[in-house]
Short mmCIF file of C-alpha atoms in Angstrom, two decimals:
data_model
loop_
_atom_site.label_atom_id
_atom_site.label_comp_id
_atom_site.label_asym_id
_atom_site.label_seq_id
_atom_site.Cartn_x
_atom_site.Cartn_y
_atom_site.Cartn_z
CA MET S 1 0.00 0.00 0.00
CA VAL S 2 1.50 3.33 -1.04
CA ALA S 3 0.27 5.07 2.11
CA ASN S 4 2.56 2.74 4.07
CA ARG S 5 5.41 3.73 1.77
CA LEU S 6 4.91 7.38 2.62
CA CYS S 7 4.86 6.48 6.30
CA GLU S 8 8.07 4.47 5.86
CA ILE S 9 9.81 7.45 4.23
CA MET S 10 8.70 9.78 7.02
CA ASN S 11 9.98 7.29 9.62
CA ILE S 12 13.37 6.99 7.92
CA LEU S 13 13.60 10.78 7.75
CA GLY S 14 12.48 11.09 11.38
CA MET S 15 9.75 13.56 10.47
CA THR S 16 6.18 14.00 11.63
CA VAL S 17 3.39 14.70 9.15
CA ALA S 18 3.75 18.44 9.81
CA GLY S 19 7.51 18.30 9.29
CA PHE S 20 7.30 16.18 6.16
CA ALA S 21 4.62 18.46 4.71
CA GLU S 22 6.86 21.47 5.28
CA PHE S 23 9.85 19.59 3.85
CA ILE S 24 8.09 18.78 0.58
CA GLY S 25 6.06 21.99 0.40
CA ARG S 26 2.60 20.47 0.75
CA SER S 27 -0.09 20.93 3.38
CA PRO S 28 -0.34 18.53 6.31
CA SER S 29 -3.94 17.78 5.28
CA HIS S 30 -2.65 16.61 1.88
CA ILE S 31 -0.24 14.19 3.60
CA TYR S 32 -2.93 12.98 6.03
CA GLY S 33 -5.24 12.41 3.07
CA ILE S 34 -2.67 10.12 1.45
CA LEU S 35 -1.94 8.31 4.72
CA GLN S 36 -5.66 7.68 5.21
CA SER S 37 -6.05 6.59 1.55
CA LYS S 38 -8.47 9.45 0.87
CA ARG S 39 -6.11 11.06 -1.65
CA THR S 40 -4.04 9.40 -4.32
CA PHE S 41 -0.28 9.26 -4.09
CA SER S 42 0.39 10.59 -7.59
CA HIS S 43 3.45 10.02 -9.77
CA ALA S 44 4.02 13.78 -9.76
CA LEU S 45 4.13 13.88 -5.95
CA ALA S 46 6.37 10.79 -5.85
CA ASP S 47 8.75 12.49 -8.32
CA HIS S 48 8.70 15.68 -6.24
CA ILE S 49 9.49 13.75 -3.03
CA GLY S 50 12.11 11.73 -4.87
CA LYS S 51 13.95 14.87 -5.94
CA ARG S 52 14.03 16.07 -2.33
CA ILE S 53 15.43 12.77 -1.00
CA GLY S 54 17.67 11.75 -3.88
CA ILE S 55 15.75 8.84 -5.41
CA THR S 56 13.30 8.46 -8.28
CA GLY S 57 9.56 8.72 -7.90
CA THR S 58 9.27 5.34 -9.61
CA LYS S 59 11.36 3.78 -6.84
CA ILE S 60 9.07 5.35 -4.23
CA LEU S 61 5.95 3.92 -5.88
CA ASN S 62 7.47 0.46 -6.51
CA LEU S 63 6.71 -1.36 -3.27
CA ASN S 64 9.00 -4.24 -4.25
CA ILE S 65 12.06 -1.98 -3.92
CA SER S 66 13.23 -1.12 -0.44
CA ILE S 67 13.97 2.47 0.52
CA SER S 68 17.50 3.00 1.80
CA GLN S 69 18.12 4.45 5.25
CA ASN S 70 20.64 6.74 3.54
CA ILE S 71 17.88 9.07 2.37
CA SER S 72 18.06 10.60 5.85
CA LYS S 73 21.62 11.75 5.08
CA VAL S 74 20.78 13.63 1.87
CA GLU S 75 21.82 17.30 1.88
CA SER S 76 18.25 18.61 1.55
CA VAL S 77 17.18 16.60 4.62
CA ALA S 78 20.19 17.71 6.66
CA SER S 79 19.66 21.36 5.80
CA PHE S 80 15.92 21.11 6.58
CA LYS S 81 16.68 19.61 9.99
CA GLU S 82 19.26 22.31 10.65
CA GLU S 83 16.93 25.11 9.57
CA TYR S 84 14.00 23.84 11.64
CA ILE S 85 15.92 22.53 14.65
CA ASN S 86 13.82 24.73 16.95
CA VAL S 87 10.51 23.30 15.71
CA PRO S 88 10.20 20.02 17.63
CA GLU S 89 6.75 19.35 16.14
CA TYR S 90 8.47 18.54 12.86
CA PHE S 91 10.61 15.67 14.15
CA SER S 92 9.43 12.33 15.48
CA ASP S 93 12.42 11.88 17.79
CA THR S 94 11.26 14.90 19.82
CA LYS S 95 7.59 13.98 19.71
CA ASN S 96 7.43 12.01 22.94
CA ASP S 97 9.29 14.77 24.80
CA ARG S 98 6.62 17.38 24.08
CA SER S 99 3.73 16.22 26.21
CA ILE S 100 2.70 13.14 28.12
CA ASP S 101 -0.79 13.41 26.60
CA ALA S 102 0.69 13.41 23.09
CA PHE S 103 2.87 10.46 24.09
CA ILE S 104 -0.15 8.46 25.23
CA SER S 105 -2.29 9.24 22.19
CA GLU S 106 0.46 8.96 19.56
CA PHE S 107 2.63 6.14 20.90
CA LEU S 108 0.99 4.14 23.66
CA VAL S 109 -2.46 3.93 22.06
CA GLU S 110 -0.93 3.03 18.69
CA SER S 111 0.98 0.08 20.18
CA SER S 112 -0.88 -3.20 20.66
CA PHE S 113 0.02 -3.22 24.37
CA LEU S 114 -3.26 -1.66 25.54
CA LYS S 115 -5.52 -4.02 23.58
CA THR S 116 -6.12 -5.79 26.91
CA PRO S 117 -6.71 -4.10 30.29
CA ARG S 118 -3.46 -3.09 32.01
CA TYR S 119 -2.56 -1.91 35.47
CA LEU S 120 -0.61 1.32 35.93
CA ASN S 121 2.55 -0.52 36.99
CA GLU S 122 2.39 -2.71 33.84
CA ILE S 123 2.04 0.40 31.69
CA GLU S 124 4.99 2.06 33.47
CA LEU S 125 7.19 -1.04 32.89
CA PHE S 126 6.17 -1.22 29.22
CA ILE S 127 6.96 2.46 28.62
CA LYS S 128 10.31 2.12 30.41
CA SER S 129 11.32 -0.98 28.42
CA LYS S 130 10.04 0.05 24.99
CA TYR S 131 10.60 3.84 25.02
CA ASN S 132 13.13 4.23 27.86
CA LYS S 133 10.87 6.88 29.36
CA THR S 134 9.87 7.43 32.98
CA PHE S 135 7.43 9.88 34.50
CA ILE S 136 7.61 11.88 37.69
CA GLY S 137 5.23 11.04 40.54
CA ASP S 138 1.62 10.63 39.47
CA GLN S 139 2.16 12.24 36.05
CA LEU S 140 1.30 9.04 34.15
CA SER S 141 -1.80 8.17 36.16
CA LYS S 142 -3.18 11.71 35.73
CA ALA S 143 -2.51 11.58 32.00
CA LEU S 144 -4.19 8.16 31.71
CA ARG S 145 -7.27 9.45 33.56
CA TYR S 146 -7.32 12.48 31.24
CA SER S 147 -7.16 10.13 28.22
CA VAL S 148 -10.18 8.29 29.63
CA ARG S 149 -12.10 11.58 29.94
CA LYS S 150 -11.18 12.43 26.31
CA GLY S 151 -12.48 9.01 25.19
CA ILE S 152 -9.08 7.75 24.00
CA LEU S 153 -8.87 5.04 26.68
CA ILE S 154 -11.34 3.04 28.76
CA SER S 155 -10.85 2.27 32.43
CA GLU S 156 -12.55 0.27 35.14
CA LYS S 157 -11.83 -0.60 38.73
CA LYS S 158 -10.26 -3.98 39.50
CA LEU S 159 -8.64 -5.45 42.56
CA ILE S 160 -5.02 -4.40 42.85
CA ARG S 161 -2.51 -7.02 41.71
CA LEU S 162 0.23 -7.44 44.29
CA THR S 163 3.87 -7.99 43.33
CA ASN S 164 3.57 -11.67 44.31
CA GLY S 165 0.79 -12.10 41.72
CA ASN S 166 -2.08 -12.31 44.22
CA PHE S 167 -4.87 -9.76 44.40
CA GLY S 168 -5.27 -7.29 47.25
CA LYS S 169 -8.41 -5.73 48.70
CA ARG S 170 -8.05 -2.22 47.25
CA GLN S 171 -9.50 -1.41 43.82
CA VAL S 172 -7.46 0.48 41.23
CA ASP S 173 -7.99 1.52 37.64
CA VAL S 174 -6.97 -0.64 34.70
CA TYR S 175 -6.71 0.95 31.23
CA TRP S 176 -7.13 -0.21 27.65
CA VAL S 177 -7.82 1.16 24.19
CA VAL S 178 -11.35 1.90 23.04
#
């Protein structure tokens, strides 16, 4: 699917939709439209992107050909990153540093980890192991409750699971994806 190809290119470049849109001179809504398969990924756009990253548009559209990681080292990419270094919204490596709410909605919810109900301590361990990220005090629990209020997550009360695997008497929230 060509939408996945566009996503692959953005991942290699380390750019968000907003950053990639700026890089290629298109609107973010245009990029979102392609990613959601509501707009076509035209040969003209593929050629335009190809010129910016040093490959042909045909190579971009041919899903049987892999895209090299070296596209991230092309001069146009390096100069874009240098010019927009102070715009963290453009780069995926700074995305999870911006806000815990953005981290939950853009990373945690997108992973398959929350397909089943999880306790707070399980979520903390997962985030630490997968993203090497820790939160201060009750930051994560507040953000999870906020995500429930926004309708991004679901929660319910369950008996607390003790470290020995047994259940205690106190009830705590468990969270999962809608």
